[in-house]
PDB file of C-alpha atoms and ligand atoms in Angstrom:
ATOM      1  CA  MET A   1      -4.369 -19.003 -25.396  1.00 62.00           C
ATOM      2  CA  ASN A   2      -8.101 -18.448 -25.900  1.00 70.00           C
ATOM      3  CA  ALA A   3      -8.494 -17.586 -29.611  1.00 66.00           C
ATOM      4  CA  SER A   4     -12.122 -16.497 -29.187  1.00 80.00           C
ATOM      5  CA  LEU A   5     -11.191 -13.451 -27.070  1.00 88.00           C
ATOM      6  CA  SER A   6     -11.496 -10.203 -29.011  1.00 87.00           C
ATOM      7  CA  LYS A   7      -8.311  -8.192 -29.494  1.00 90.00           C
ATOM      8  CA  LYS A   8     -10.309  -4.952 -29.778  1.00 96.00           C
ATOM      9  CA  PRO A   9      -9.956  -2.452 -26.912  1.00 97.00           C
ATOM     10  CA  GLY A  10     -12.679  -2.689 -24.241  1.00 98.00           C
ATOM     11  CA  PRO A  11     -13.801  -1.433 -20.831  1.00 98.00           C
ATOM     12  CA  ILE A  12     -11.944  -1.977 -17.567  1.00 98.00           C
ATOM     13  CA  GLY A  13     -13.598  -4.798 -15.599  1.00 98.00           C
ATOM     14  CA  ILE A  14     -14.273  -4.283 -11.894  1.00 98.00           C
ATOM     15  CA  PHE A  15     -15.257  -7.403  -9.979  1.00 98.00           C
ATOM     16  CA  ASP A  16     -16.621  -8.004  -6.497  1.00 96.00           C
ATOM     17  CA  SER A  17     -18.648 -10.726  -4.794  1.00 95.00           C
ATOM     18  CA  GLY A  18     -21.428  -8.155  -4.364  1.00 92.00           C
ATOM     19  CA  TYR A  19     -21.832  -4.410  -3.823  1.00 91.00           C
ATOM     20  CA  GLY A  20     -18.594  -3.724  -1.929  1.00 91.00           C
ATOM     21  CA  GLY A  21     -16.570  -3.137  -5.081  1.00 95.00           C
ATOM     22  CA  LEU A  22     -18.775  -0.130  -5.792  1.00 95.00           C
ATOM     23  CA  THR A  23     -16.824   1.750  -3.079  1.00 93.00           C
ATOM     24  CA  ILE A  24     -13.705   1.109  -5.181  1.00 96.00           C
ATOM     25  CA  LEU A  25     -15.391   1.802  -8.528  1.00 96.00           C
ATOM     26  CA  SER A  26     -16.616   5.230  -7.421  1.00 95.00           C
ATOM     27  CA  LYS A  27     -13.075   6.314  -6.447  1.00 96.00           C
ATOM     28  CA  ILE A  28     -11.599   4.837  -9.646  1.00 98.00           C
ATOM     29  CA  LYS A  29     -14.163   6.759 -11.709  1.00 96.00           C
ATOM     30  CA  GLU A  30     -13.253   9.967  -9.886  1.00 96.00           C
ATOM     31  CA  ALA A  31      -9.546   9.455 -10.647  1.00 98.00           C
ATOM     32  CA  LEU A  32      -9.970   8.070 -14.179  1.00 98.00           C
ATOM     33  CA  PRO A  33     -13.301   9.442 -15.470  1.00 97.00           C
ATOM     34  CA  GLU A  34     -12.505   9.059 -19.159  1.00 98.00           C
ATOM     35  CA  TYR A  35     -12.397   5.221 -19.193  1.00 98.00           C
ATOM     36  CA  ASP A  36     -15.258   2.768 -19.777  1.00 98.00           C
ATOM     37  CA  TYR A  37     -16.075   0.299 -17.018  1.00 98.00           C
ATOM     38  CA  ILE A  38     -17.998  -2.925 -16.568  1.00 98.00           C
ATOM     39  CA  TYR A  39     -18.884  -3.689 -12.953  1.00 98.00           C
ATOM     40  CA  LEU A  40     -19.684  -7.308 -12.202  1.00 98.00           C
ATOM     41  CA  GLY A  41     -21.197  -8.252  -8.823  1.00 97.00           C
ATOM     42  CA  ASP A  42     -21.633 -11.941  -8.034  1.00 96.00           C
ATOM     43  CA  ASN A  43     -24.528 -11.069  -5.718  1.00 93.00           C
ATOM     44  CA  ALA A  44     -26.159 -14.480  -6.130  1.00 94.00           C
ATOM     45  CA  ARG A  45     -23.169 -16.156  -4.449  1.00 95.00           C
ATOM     46  CA  THR A  46     -22.100 -13.462  -1.980  1.00 91.00           C
ATOM     47  CA  PRO A  47     -20.583 -13.549   0.636  1.00 92.00           C
ATOM     48  CA  TYR A  48     -17.242 -15.003  -0.420  1.00 93.00           C
ATOM     49  CA  GLY A  49     -15.602 -14.208   2.929  1.00 90.00           C
ATOM     50  CA  THR A  50     -16.613 -17.429   4.643  1.00 89.00           C
ATOM     51  CA  ARG A  51     -15.926 -19.715   1.650  1.00 93.00           C
ATOM     52  CA  SER A  52     -12.893 -21.968   1.124  1.00 93.00           C
ATOM     53  CA  PHE A  53      -9.850 -21.064  -0.977  1.00 94.00           C
ATOM     54  CA  GLU A  54     -10.932 -23.488  -3.714  1.00 96.00           C
ATOM     55  CA  VAL A  55     -14.412 -22.031  -4.036  1.00 97.00           C
ATOM     56  CA  VAL A  56     -13.325 -18.362  -3.993  1.00 96.00           C
ATOM     57  CA  TYR A  57     -10.680 -19.171  -6.604  1.00 98.00           C
ATOM     58  CA  GLU A  58     -13.186 -21.025  -8.801  1.00 98.00           C
ATOM     59  CA  PHE A  59     -15.826 -18.253  -8.608  1.00 98.00           C
ATOM     60  CA  THR A  60     -13.266 -15.490  -9.169  1.00 98.00           C
ATOM     61  CA  LEU A  61     -11.729 -17.231 -12.172  1.00 98.00           C
ATOM     62  CA  GLN A  62     -15.201 -17.657 -13.690  1.00 98.00           C
ATOM     63  CA  ALA A  63     -15.818 -13.927 -13.263  1.00 98.00           C
ATOM     64  CA  VAL A  64     -12.453 -12.978 -14.762  1.00 98.00           C
ATOM     65  CA  LYS A  65     -13.086 -15.215 -17.796  1.00 97.00           C
ATOM     66  CA  LYS A  66     -16.524 -13.672 -18.247  1.00 97.00           C
ATOM     67  CA  LEU A  67     -15.093 -10.135 -18.112  1.00 98.00           C
ATOM     68  CA  PHE A  68     -12.424 -11.095 -20.660  1.00 98.00           C
ATOM     69  CA  GLU A  69     -15.165 -12.490 -22.927  1.00 96.00           C
ATOM     70  CA  MET A  70     -17.010  -9.190 -22.519  1.00 97.00           C
ATOM     71  CA  GLY A  71     -13.983  -7.403 -23.969  1.00 97.00           C
ATOM     72  CA  CYS A  72     -12.001  -6.351 -20.862  1.00 98.00           C
ATOM     73  CA  HIS A  73      -8.200  -6.463 -21.160  1.00 98.00           C
ATOM     74  CA  LEU A  74      -7.733  -5.295 -17.582  1.00 98.00           C
ATOM     75  CA  VAL A  75      -9.714  -6.597 -14.592  1.00 98.00           C
ATOM     76  CA  ILE A  76      -9.517  -5.232 -11.054  1.00 98.00           C
ATOM     77  CA  LEU A  77     -10.537  -7.624  -8.278  1.00 98.00           C
ATOM     78  CA  ALA A  78     -12.259  -4.963  -6.141  1.00 98.00           C
ATOM     79  CA  CYS A  79     -12.635  -7.558  -3.402  1.00 96.00           C
ATOM     80  CA  ASN A  80     -10.046  -8.337  -0.737  1.00 96.00           C
ATOM     81  CA  THR A  81     -11.239 -11.913  -0.323  1.00 94.00           C
ATOM     82  CA  ALA A  82     -10.801 -12.622  -4.039  1.00 97.00           C
ATOM     83  CA  SER A  83      -7.497 -10.702  -4.080  1.00 97.00           C
ATOM     84  CA  ALA A  84      -6.276 -12.743  -1.090  1.00 95.00           C
ATOM     85  CA  LYS A  85      -7.411 -16.147  -2.255  1.00 95.00           C
ATOM     86  CA  ALA A  86      -7.414 -16.084  -6.041  1.00 97.00           C
ATOM     87  CA  LEU A  87      -5.301 -13.271  -7.509  1.00 97.00           C
ATOM     88  CA  ARG A  88      -1.898 -14.922  -7.374  1.00 96.00           C
ATOM     89  CA  SER A  89      -3.078 -18.236  -8.825  1.00 97.00           C
ATOM     90  CA  ILE A  90      -4.898 -16.445 -11.621  1.00 98.00           C
ATOM     91  CA  GLN A  91      -1.863 -14.287 -12.419  1.00 98.00           C
ATOM     92  CA  ILE A  92       0.605 -17.167 -12.321  1.00 97.00           C
ATOM     93  CA  ASN A  93      -1.371 -20.177 -13.565  1.00 97.00           C
ATOM     94  CA  ASP A  94      -4.359 -18.968 -15.559  1.00 97.00           C
ATOM     95  CA  LEU A  95      -3.345 -15.789 -17.381  1.00 97.00           C
ATOM     96  CA  PRO A  96      -0.603 -17.492 -19.426  1.00 96.00           C
ATOM     97  CA  GLN A  97      -3.258 -19.866 -20.795  1.00 95.00           C
ATOM     98  CA  LEU A  98      -6.103 -17.371 -21.122  1.00 96.00           C
ATOM     99  CA  ASP A  99      -4.149 -14.500 -22.699  1.00 96.00           C
ATOM    100  CA  VAL A 100      -0.671 -13.372 -21.680  1.00 95.00           C
ATOM    101  CA  ASN A 101      -1.491  -9.822 -22.727  1.00 96.00           C
ATOM    102  CA  ARG A 102      -4.415  -9.331 -20.322  1.00 97.00           C
ATOM    103  CA  ARG A 103      -3.993  -8.218 -16.731  1.00 98.00           C
ATOM    104  CA  VAL A 104      -5.725  -8.891 -13.410  1.00 98.00           C
ATOM    105  CA  LEU A 105      -4.890  -6.650 -10.432  1.00 98.00           C
ATOM    106  CA  GLY A 106      -6.067  -6.668  -6.810  1.00 98.00           C
ATOM    107  CA  VAL A 107      -6.637  -4.255  -3.934  1.00 98.00           C
ATOM    108  CA  ILE A 108      -4.297  -5.515  -1.208  1.00 97.00           C
ATOM    109  CA  ARG A 109      -0.947  -4.333  -2.559  1.00 97.00           C
ATOM    110  CA  PRO A 110      -2.034  -0.701  -3.210  1.00 97.00           C
ATOM    111  CA  THR A 111      -3.567  -0.514   0.265  1.00 97.00           C
ATOM    112  CA  VAL A 112      -0.420  -1.794   1.951  1.00 97.00           C
ATOM    113  CA  GLU A 113       1.794   0.547  -0.104  1.00 96.00           C
ATOM    114  CA  ALA A 114      -0.148   3.511   1.304  1.00 93.00           C
ATOM    115  CA  LEU A 115       0.358   2.414   4.919  1.00 93.00           C
ATOM    116  CA  GLY A 116       3.949   3.604   5.245  1.00 90.00           C
ATOM    117  CA  THR A 117       2.986   7.267   5.206  1.00 92.00           C
ATOM    118  CA  ILE A 118      -0.146   6.895   7.336  1.00 95.00           C
ATOM    119  CA  THR A 119       0.780   5.112  10.570  1.00 96.00           C
ATOM    120  CA  ARG A 120       2.767   7.233  13.031  1.00 96.00           C
ATOM    121  CA  ASN A 121       3.684   4.504  15.522  1.00 97.00           C
ATOM    122  CA  ASN A 122       3.723   1.399  13.258  1.00 97.00           C
ATOM    123  CA  HIS A 123       0.827  -0.274  15.093  1.00 98.00           C
ATOM    124  CA  VAL A 124      -1.817  -1.180  12.522  1.00 98.00           C
ATOM    125  CA  GLY A 125      -5.064  -3.121  12.782  1.00 98.00           C
ATOM    126  CA  ILE A 126      -7.029  -4.701   9.979  1.00 98.00           C
ATOM    127  CA  LEU A 127     -10.729  -5.513   9.889  1.00 98.00           C
ATOM    128  CA  ALA A 128     -11.681  -7.943   7.122  1.00 97.00           C
ATOM    129  CA  THR A 129     -13.619 -11.082   6.229  1.00 94.00           C
ATOM    130  CA  SER A 130     -12.600 -14.396   7.800  1.00 93.00           C
ATOM    131  CA  GLY A 131     -11.185 -15.452   4.423  1.00 92.00           C
ATOM    132  CA  THR A 132      -8.894 -12.439   4.139  1.00 94.00           C
ATOM    133  CA  ILE A 133      -7.723 -12.693   7.765  1.00 96.00           C
ATOM    134  CA  LEU A 134      -7.053 -16.452   7.561  1.00 94.00           C
ATOM    135  CA  SER A 135      -5.138 -16.030   4.290  1.00 94.00           C
ATOM    136  CA  GLU A 136      -2.586 -13.830   6.159  1.00 96.00           C
ATOM    137  CA  SER A 137      -2.253 -11.841   2.918  1.00 96.00           C
ATOM    138  CA  TYR A 138      -2.054  -8.463   4.685  1.00 97.00           C
ATOM    139  CA  PRO A 139       0.642  -9.437   7.234  1.00 97.00           C
ATOM    140  CA  LEU A 140       2.656 -11.098   4.456  1.00 97.00           C
ATOM    141  CA  GLU A 141       2.465  -8.043   2.207  1.00 96.00           C
ATOM    142  CA  VAL A 142       3.148  -5.623   5.105  1.00 97.00           C
ATOM    143  CA  ASN A 143       6.145  -7.684   6.139  1.00 97.00           C
ATOM    144  CA  LYS A 144       7.594  -7.483   2.640  1.00 97.00           C
ATOM    145  CA  LEU A 145       7.189  -3.721   2.302  1.00 97.00           C
ATOM    146  CA  PHE A 146       7.382  -2.453   5.905  1.00 97.00           C
ATOM    147  CA  PRO A 147       8.954  -5.065   8.223  1.00 97.00           C
ATOM    148  CA  ASN A 148       8.863  -2.597  11.124  1.00 97.00           C
ATOM    149  CA  ILE A 149       5.045  -2.299  11.050  1.00 97.00           C
ATOM    150  CA  SER A 150       3.099  -4.673  13.298  1.00 97.00           C
ATOM    151  CA  ILE A 151      -0.317  -5.638  11.920  1.00 97.00           C
ATOM    152  CA  ILE A 152      -3.062  -7.386  13.903  1.00 98.00           C
ATOM    153  CA  GLY A 153      -6.253  -8.679  12.310  1.00 98.00           C
ATOM    154  CA  GLU A 154      -9.850  -9.210  13.335  1.00 98.00           C
ATOM    155  CA  ALA A 155     -12.357 -11.153  11.238  1.00 97.00           C
ATOM    156  CA  CYS A 156     -15.806  -9.559  11.038  1.00 97.00           C
ATOM    157  CA  PRO A 157     -18.003 -12.275   9.492  1.00 95.00           C
ATOM    158  CA  MET A 158     -21.288 -10.423  10.099  1.00 95.00           C
ATOM    159  CA  TRP A 159     -20.351  -7.108   8.506  1.00 95.00           C
ATOM    160  CA  VAL A 160     -20.810  -8.045   4.830  1.00 91.00           C
ATOM    161  CA  PRO A 161     -24.290  -9.521   5.427  1.00 91.00           C
ATOM    162  CA  LEU A 162     -25.222  -6.307   7.292  1.00 92.00           C
ATOM    163  CA  VAL A 163     -24.194  -4.193   4.296  1.00 89.00           C
ATOM    164  CA  GLU A 164     -25.645  -6.517   1.637  1.00 82.00           C
ATOM    165  CA  ASN A 165     -28.978  -6.464   3.509  1.00 85.00           C
ATOM    166  CA  ASN A 166     -28.908  -2.690   3.952  1.00 85.00           C
ATOM    167  CA  GLU A 167     -28.846  -3.034   7.755  1.00 91.00           C
ATOM    168  CA  GLY A 168     -25.566  -1.177   8.262  1.00 92.00           C
ATOM    169  CA  ALA A 169     -27.124   1.987   9.672  1.00 92.00           C
ATOM    170  CA  ASN A 170     -29.581   0.216  11.957  1.00 93.00           C
ATOM    171  CA  GLU A 171     -29.296  -0.615  15.663  1.00 93.00           C
ATOM    172  CA  GLY A 172     -28.590  -4.308  15.133  1.00 93.00           C
ATOM    173  CA  ALA A 173     -25.336  -3.376  13.414  1.00 96.00           C
ATOM    174  CA  ASP A 174     -23.980  -1.703  16.576  1.00 97.00           C
ATOM    175  CA  TYR A 175     -23.631  -5.006  18.422  1.00 97.00           C
ATOM    176  CA  PHE A 176     -21.342  -6.582  15.816  1.00 97.00           C
ATOM    177  CA  ILE A 177     -19.368  -3.431  15.017  1.00 98.00           C
ATOM    178  CA  LYS A 178     -18.652  -2.664  18.661  1.00 98.00           C
ATOM    179  CA  LYS A 179     -17.771  -6.311  19.381  1.00 98.00           C
ATOM    180  CA  ASN A 180     -15.195  -6.608  16.576  1.00 98.00           C
ATOM    181  CA  ILE A 181     -13.599  -3.199  17.103  1.00 98.00           C
ATOM    182  CA  THR A 182     -13.280  -3.769  20.857  1.00 98.00           C
ATOM    183  CA  SER A 183     -11.731  -7.157  20.211  1.00 98.00           C
ATOM    184  CA  LEU A 184      -9.226  -5.685  17.712  1.00 98.00           C
ATOM    185  CA  LEU A 185      -8.202  -2.850  20.029  1.00 97.00           C
ATOM    186  CA  ASN A 186      -7.815  -5.288  22.950  1.00 98.00           C
ATOM    187  CA  LYS A 187      -5.251  -7.215  20.905  1.00 98.00           C
ATOM    188  CA  ASP A 188      -3.080  -4.085  20.551  1.00 98.00           C
ATOM    189  CA  LYS A 189      -3.962  -0.980  22.554  1.00 96.00           C
ATOM    190  CA  ASP A 190      -1.485   1.153  20.579  1.00 97.00           C
ATOM    191  CA  ILE A 191      -3.135   0.761  17.177  1.00 98.00           C
ATOM    192  CA  ASP A 192      -3.156   4.179  15.472  1.00 97.00           C
ATOM    193  CA  THR A 193      -4.388   3.038  12.042  1.00 98.00           C
ATOM    194  CA  ILE A 194      -7.171   0.631  11.084  1.00 98.00           C
ATOM    195  CA  ILE A 195      -7.412  -0.679   7.520  1.00 97.00           C
ATOM    196  CA  LEU A 196     -10.918  -1.481   6.341  1.00 97.00           C
ATOM    197  CA  GLY A 197      -9.722  -4.577   4.489  1.00 97.00           C
ATOM    198  CA  CYS A 198     -13.057  -5.366   2.902  1.00 96.00           C
ATOM    199  CA  THR A 199     -14.592  -3.212   0.202  1.00 93.00           C
ATOM    200  CA  HIS A 200     -18.016  -3.357   1.870  1.00 93.00           C
ATOM    201  CA  TYR A 201     -16.873  -1.757   5.114  1.00 96.00           C
ATOM    202  CA  PRO A 202     -16.660   1.939   4.106  1.00 95.00           C
ATOM    203  CA  ILE A 203     -20.476   1.917   4.174  1.00 93.00           C
ATOM    204  CA  LEU A 204     -20.227   1.239   7.927  1.00 96.00           C
ATOM    205  CA  ILE A 205     -17.846   4.141   8.664  1.00 96.00           C
ATOM    206  CA  PRO A 206     -20.354   6.280  10.612  1.00 95.00           C
ATOM    207  CA  LYS A 207     -20.862   3.421  13.092  1.00 96.00           C
ATOM    208  CA  ILE A 208     -17.187   2.348  13.053  1.00 97.00           C
ATOM    209  CA  LYS A 209     -16.256   5.890  14.135  1.00 96.00           C
ATOM    210  CA  GLU A 210     -18.674   5.709  17.081  1.00 96.00           C
ATOM    211  CA  TYR A 211     -16.558   2.904  18.568  1.00 97.00           C
ATOM    212  CA  THR A 212     -13.084   4.185  17.658  1.00 97.00           C
ATOM    213  CA  ALA A 213     -11.063   6.987  19.275  1.00 95.00           C
ATOM    214  CA  LYS A 214     -10.866   9.976  16.933  1.00 94.00           C
ATOM    215  CA  GLU A 215      -7.045   9.888  16.845  1.00 95.00           C
ATOM    216  CA  ILE A 216      -7.176   6.516  15.057  1.00 97.00           C
ATOM    217  CA  ASN A 217      -6.915   6.709  11.246  1.00 96.00           C
ATOM    218  CA  ILE A 218      -9.574   4.655   9.490  1.00 96.00           C
ATOM    219  CA  ILE A 219      -8.381   3.695   6.015  1.00 95.00           C
ATOM    220  CA  SER A 220     -10.846   3.090   3.178  1.00 95.00           C
ATOM    221  CA  GLN A 221      -9.073   1.531   0.241  1.00 96.00           C
ATOM    222  CA  GLY A 222     -10.829   3.182  -2.716  1.00 97.00           C
ATOM    223  CA  LYS A 223      -8.643   6.275  -2.891  1.00 97.00           C
ATOM    224  CA  TYR A 224      -5.398   4.269  -2.754  1.00 97.00           C
ATOM    225  CA  VAL A 225      -6.526   1.677  -5.287  1.00 98.00           C
ATOM    226  CA  ALA A 226      -7.603   4.480  -7.642  1.00 98.00           C
ATOM    227  CA  GLU A 227      -4.283   6.365  -7.286  1.00 98.00           C
ATOM    228  CA  SER A 228      -2.371   3.160  -7.864  1.00 98.00           C
ATOM    229  CA  LEU A 229      -4.406   2.325 -10.976  1.00 98.00           C
ATOM    230  CA  LYS A 230      -3.801   5.797 -12.378  1.00 98.00           C
ATOM    231  CA  ASP A 231      -0.094   5.345 -11.857  1.00 98.00           C
ATOM    232  CA  TYR A 232      -0.271   1.836 -13.405  1.00 98.00           C
ATOM    233  CA  MET A 233      -1.965   3.193 -16.548  1.00 98.00           C
ATOM    234  CA  SER A 234       0.703   5.855 -16.976  1.00 98.00           C
ATOM    235  CA  ARG A 235       3.433   3.194 -16.689  1.00 98.00           C
ATOM    236  CA  HIS A 236       1.706   0.661 -18.967  1.00 98.00           C
ATOM    237  CA  PRO A 237       0.735   2.297 -22.281  1.00 98.00           C
ATOM    238  CA  GLU A 238       0.313  -1.190 -23.816  1.00 97.00           C
ATOM    239  CA  ILE A 239      -2.606  -1.832 -21.413  1.00 98.00           C
ATOM    240  CA  ASP A 240      -3.903   1.732 -21.496  1.00 98.00           C
ATOM    241  CA  SER A 241      -4.252   1.552 -25.293  1.00 98.00           C
ATOM    242  CA  LYS A 242      -6.465  -1.542 -24.861  1.00 98.00           C
ATOM    243  CA  CYS A 243      -8.943   0.368 -22.663  1.00 98.00           C
ATOM    244  CA  THR A 244     -11.739   2.336 -24.319  1.00 98.00           C
ATOM    245  CA  LYS A 245     -12.489   5.883 -23.193  1.00 98.00           C
ATOM    246  CA  ASN A 246     -16.102   7.040 -23.582  1.00 98.00           C
ATOM    247  CA  SER A 247     -16.875   7.548 -19.853  1.00 97.00           C
ATOM    248  CA  LYS A 248     -19.443   4.738 -19.942  1.00 96.00           C
ATOM    249  CA  CYS A 249     -20.176   2.390 -17.052  1.00 95.00           C
ATOM    250  CA  THR A 250     -22.364  -0.727 -17.286  1.00 96.00           C
ATOM    251  CA  PHE A 251     -23.365  -2.944 -14.380  1.00 97.00           C
ATOM    252  CA  TYR A 252     -23.910  -6.695 -14.330  1.00 98.00           C
ATOM    253  CA  THR A 253     -25.186  -8.826 -11.466  1.00 97.00           C
ATOM    254  CA  THR A 254     -25.770 -12.539 -11.031  1.00 97.00           C
ATOM    255  CA  GLU A 255     -28.857 -11.700  -8.888  1.00 95.00           C
ATOM    256  CA  SER A 256     -31.977  -9.662  -9.604  1.00 93.00           C
ATOM    257  CA  THR A 257     -31.368  -6.355 -11.400  1.00 96.00           C
ATOM    258  CA  GLU A 258     -34.078  -4.611  -9.356  1.00 93.00           C
ATOM    259  CA  LYS A 259     -32.418  -5.605  -6.099  1.00 89.00           C
ATOM    260  CA  PHE A 260     -29.025  -4.494  -7.443  1.00 92.00           C
ATOM    261  CA  LYS A 261     -30.383  -1.081  -8.471  1.00 91.00           C
ATOM    262  CA  GLU A 262     -31.980  -0.532  -5.082  1.00 87.00           C
ATOM    263  CA  SER A 263     -28.934  -1.575  -3.050  1.00 85.00           C
ATOM    264  CA  ALA A 264     -26.416   0.121  -5.343  1.00 86.00           C
ATOM    265  CA  SER A 265     -28.085   3.432  -4.550  1.00 82.00           C
ATOM    266  CA  ILE A 266     -26.507   3.210  -1.042  1.00 79.00           C
ATOM    267  CA  PHE A 267     -23.078   3.184  -2.706  1.00 83.00           C
ATOM    268  CA  LEU A 268     -23.487   5.363  -5.793  1.00 85.00           C
ATOM    269  CA  ASP A 269     -25.085   8.709  -6.337  1.00 82.00           C
ATOM    270  CA  GLU A 270     -26.344   8.117  -9.906  1.00 83.00           C
ATOM    271  CA  SER A 271     -28.958   6.130 -11.779  1.00 85.00           C
ATOM    272  CA  ILE A 272     -27.461   3.030 -13.344  1.00 91.00           C
ATOM    273  CA  ASP A 273     -27.897   0.598 -16.209  1.00 88.00           C
ATOM    274  CA  VAL A 274     -27.974  -2.989 -14.793  1.00 96.00           C
ATOM    275  CA  HIS A 275     -28.107  -6.348 -16.591  1.00 98.00           C
ATOM    276  CA  LYS A 276     -28.421  -9.870 -15.267  1.00 98.00           C
ATOM    277  CA  ILE A 277     -25.661 -12.332 -16.158  1.00 97.00           C
ATOM    278  CA  ALA A 278     -24.779 -15.937 -15.354  1.00 96.00           C
ATOM    279  CA  ILE A 279     -21.128 -16.689 -14.658  1.00 93.00           C
ATOM    280  CA  GLU A 280     -21.060 -20.368 -13.759  1.00 81.00           C
TER     281      GLU A 280
HETATM  282  N1  LIG B   1     -16.099  -7.146  -0.523  1.00 60.02           N
HETATM  283  C1  LIG B   1     -15.351  -8.312  -0.294  1.00 60.02           C
HETATM  284  C2  LIG B   1     -13.967  -8.011   0.251  1.00 60.02           C
HETATM  285  O1  LIG B   1     -13.433  -6.955   0.040  1.00 60.02           O
HETATM  286  C3  LIG B   1     -15.910  -9.442   0.509  1.00 60.02           C
HETATM  287  C4  LIG B   1     -17.313  -9.689   0.574  1.00 60.02           C
HETATM  288  C5  LIG B   1     -17.681 -11.110   0.766  1.00 60.02           C
HETATM  289  O2  LIG B   1     -17.462 -11.697   1.831  1.00 60.02           O
HETATM  290  O3  LIG B   1     -18.208 -11.599  -0.203  1.00 60.02           O
HETATM  291  O4  LIG B   1     -13.396  -8.862   0.904  1.00 60.02           O
END
């Protein structure tokens, strides 16, 4: 148990390797506007999607520890790659030593829970980083909850760099988006639902729709993660009482604050307060 961690209530921590988690944060803020939030983007070390299990785990644990030190009692890994590769180890091995009363939650389970009412024919596709696809986290979770749903994945290693470099709306993006969607749909022609299993991808929706039949549901996770968090707070008053409520949101990045402010404007419709932080 880390005795230096403050027992005082604090903000909810939202973590992502970069900007993608902002698509989750904005939906969480809509559903739970009264809470305080700290957003931490590890922009200096993004992307995580092509990194090994060990490295994603190490970076994610560093971020979680930092958010705990900053007063968070609840941290959401608003990153599928971190949720796939680090969440379970942190919950099982690290939390008991860090502080048994703090919580770390991910984005995969709430997304999969929503699937059951969305697909009509039980043919689902998932687009995600190589790390998330290789981890098999989505098929494993889907199998547990909905064994009758078939889920096929496609890794899209170029999509996060396109978003992080603000190239998602430009012509160059079309090549990679078309290529990955065509490849996914060739694996299963009956897919009626596609999960965007990376928090960066909702930014690419206008182009994704250009290459997808309009009958196919495209699922962005933010709404489902936010609904699930709201439900979690109502079921866990012991955690809720540890979360402050002044509607304040502060942003931290491991990269330049100017760059963060500029790029975050693609994701958020507000001016923001950004600080630089080191998390190694
Ligand atoms: N946004 C992250 C996710 O949901 C991944 C980005 C990255 O590759 O760093 O998987």
